[in-house]
């Protein structure tokens, strides 16, 4: 494994606030920098258990953020964003596989969706490497799904 996912905490607020204030980091994550207060409300674990929030670590260093949210008891979606210097190193697919495995084996999910910006070909390819398949275009996003084999 190249990455490890650890739940975010209030102690991660400064790091996450700096990331989500960076236009390069949020380019494909709604495209607008977020305030410290917005990050505090959404990304440090305050929405558990409805939304699970994680730091993506590579060699013990935080390189990104991942989250999952429930649609119902057996499915939901995941989102992920990596720092620009962590992209293109296989870290995204590795972290996504770990999160999908957790959701399916420990939470009983049977379907997982993602919706990357369709023109973000690096992200689309990363999700495909993880096993996601395109379903439909929704505005500027591409809806993709992962379902277990069989």
Coordinates of C-alpha atoms in Angstrom, one line a residue:
X1 CA 0.0 0.0 0.0
X2 CA 1.2 3.4 -0.9
X3 CA -1.2 5.3 1.3
X4 CA -3.1 5.2 4.6
X5 CA -6.3 6.9 5.5
X6 CA -6.8 8.4 8.9
X7 CA -9.9 10.1 10.2
X8 CA -9.7 13.8 10.3
X9 CA -10.0 15.7 13.7
X10 CA -10.2 19.2 14.9
X11 CA -6.4 19.1 15.1
X12 CA -6.2 18.9 11.3
X13 CA -8.2 22.2 10.8
X14 CA -5.1 24.4 10.1
X15 CA -3.7 22.0 7.4
X16 CA -7.1 21.5 5.8
X17 CA -8.0 25.2 5.9
X18 CA -4.7 26.0 4.1
X19 CA -5.3 23.3 1.4
X20 CA -8.9 24.4 0.8
X21 CA -7.9 28.0 0.6
X22 CA -5.5 27.2 -2.3
X23 CA -7.0 27.7 -5.8
X24 CA -4.8 24.9 -7.2
X25 CA -6.1 22.4 -4.6
X26 CA -9.8 23.3 -5.1
X27 CA -9.6 23.7 -8.9
X28 CA -11.7 20.5 -9.4
X29 CA -13.4 20.5 -6.0
X30 CA -16.1 23.0 -6.6
X31 CA -13.4 25.4 -7.9
X32 CA -13.8 28.0 -5.1
X33 CA -11.4 28.4 -2.1
X34 CA -13.2 27.9 1.2
X35 CA -13.0 29.9 4.4
X36 CA -11.6 28.4 7.6
X37 CA -15.1 28.3 9.0
X38 CA -16.4 26.4 6.0
X39 CA -13.6 23.9 6.3
X40 CA -14.3 23.5 10.0
X41 CA -18.0 22.8 9.4
X42 CA -17.4 20.2 6.6
X43 CA -14.0 18.5 6.7
X44 CA -12.8 17.8 10.3
X45 CA -15.3 15.1 11.1
X46 CA -18.2 17.1 12.5
X47 CA -20.6 15.4 10.0
X48 CA -19.9 11.9 11.3
X49 CA -21.5 9.4 10.9
X50 CA -23.3 10.7 7.8
X51 CA -20.0 11.7 6.2
X52 CA -16.6 10.1 6.9
X53 CA -13.6 12.4 6.6
X54 CA -10.0 11.3 6.1
X55 CA -6.5 12.6 5.6
X56 CA -4.7 10.6 2.9
X57 CA -1.2 9.9 4.1
X58 CA 1.8 8.8 2.0
X59 CA 4.9 7.7 3.9
X60 CA 3.4 9.4 7.0
X61 CA 2.9 12.8 5.3
X62 CA -0.6 14.2 4.6
X63 CA -1.1 14.5 0.8
X64 CA -4.8 14.8 0.4
X65 CA -8.3 14.6 1.7
X66 CA -11.0 11.9 1.1
X67 CA -14.6 11.5 2.3
X68 CA -17.5 9.2 1.9
X69 CA -21.2 10.0 2.3
X70 CA -24.2 7.7 2.6
X71 CA -27.0 7.6 0.1
X72 CA -28.6 4.7 2.0
X73 CA -27.4 1.7 4.0
X74 CA -25.8 -0.1 1.0
X75 CA -24.4 2.7 -1.1
X76 CA -23.1 6.2 -1.3
X77 CA -20.3 8.3 -2.8
X78 CA -16.7 9.2 -2.3
X79 CA -14.7 12.3 -3.1
X80 CA -11.0 12.8 -3.0
X81 CA -8.5 15.6 -3.7
X82 CA -4.7 15.4 -3.5
X83 CA -2.2 18.1 -3.2
X84 CA -0.8 19.0 -6.7
X85 CA 2.7 17.5 -5.8
X86 CA 1.1 14.2 -4.8
X87 CA -0.8 13.7 -8.1
X88 CA 0.5 11.4 -10.8
X89 CA 2.2 9.0 -8.4
X90 CA -0.6 6.3 -8.0
X91 CA -1.6 7.6 -4.6
X92 CA -5.2 8.4 -5.6
X93 CA -6.1 5.0 -6.9
X94 CA -4.4 3.4 -3.9
X95 CA -6.3 5.5 -1.4
X96 CA -9.6 5.0 -3.4
X97 CA -9.1 1.2 -3.3
X98 CA -8.6 1.3 0.4
X99 CA -11.7 3.4 1.0
X100 CA -13.9 1.3 -1.3
X101 CA -12.6 -1.9 0.4
X102 CA -13.5 -0.4 3.8
X103 CA -17.0 0.7 2.7
X104 CA -17.8 -2.7 1.1
X105 CA -16.2 -5.1 3.5
X106 CA -16.9 -3.3 6.8
X107 CA -20.0 -1.2 6.0
X108 CA -21.7 -3.6 3.5
X109 CA -21.9 -1.2 0.6
X110 CA -22.8 -2.7 -2.7
X111 CA -22.4 0.4 -4.9
X112 CA -20.0 3.4 -4.7
X113 CA -20.2 6.5 -6.9
X114 CA -17.8 9.3 -7.8
X115 CA -18.4 12.4 -9.9
X116 CA -15.1 13.9 -11.1
X117 CA -15.1 16.9 -13.4
X118 CA -15.3 15.3 -16.9
X119 CA -12.5 17.4 -18.3
X120 CA -10.2 16.3 -15.4
X121 CA -8.8 13.4 -17.3
X122 CA -6.2 12.6 -14.7
X123 CA -8.9 12.1 -12.1
X124 CA -11.1 10.1 -14.5
X125 CA -8.2 7.8 -15.3
X126 CA -7.4 7.4 -11.6
X127 CA -11.0 6.4 -10.8
X128 CA -11.0 4.0 -13.8
X129 CA -7.8 2.4 -12.4
X130 CA -9.6 1.9 -9.1
X131 CA -12.4 0.0 -11.0
X132 CA -15.0 2.8 -11.5
X133 CA -16.9 2.8 -14.8
X134 CA -18.6 5.8 -16.4
X135 CA -22.4 6.0 -16.2
X136 CA -23.5 9.4 -17.4
X137 CA -22.5 13.0 -17.8
X138 CA -24.2 15.3 -15.2
X139 CA -23.4 18.9 -16.1
X140 CA -19.7 19.3 -16.0
X141 CA -19.2 16.1 -14.0
X142 CA -19.0 12.5 -15.0
X143 CA -21.0 10.1 -12.8
X144 CA -19.0 6.9 -12.3
X145 CA -19.8 3.8 -10.3
X146 CA -18.0 0.9 -8.7
X147 CA -19.9 -2.4 -8.0
X148 CA -18.4 -5.6 -6.8
X149 CA -17.6 -8.2 -9.4
X150 CA -20.2 -10.9 -10.0

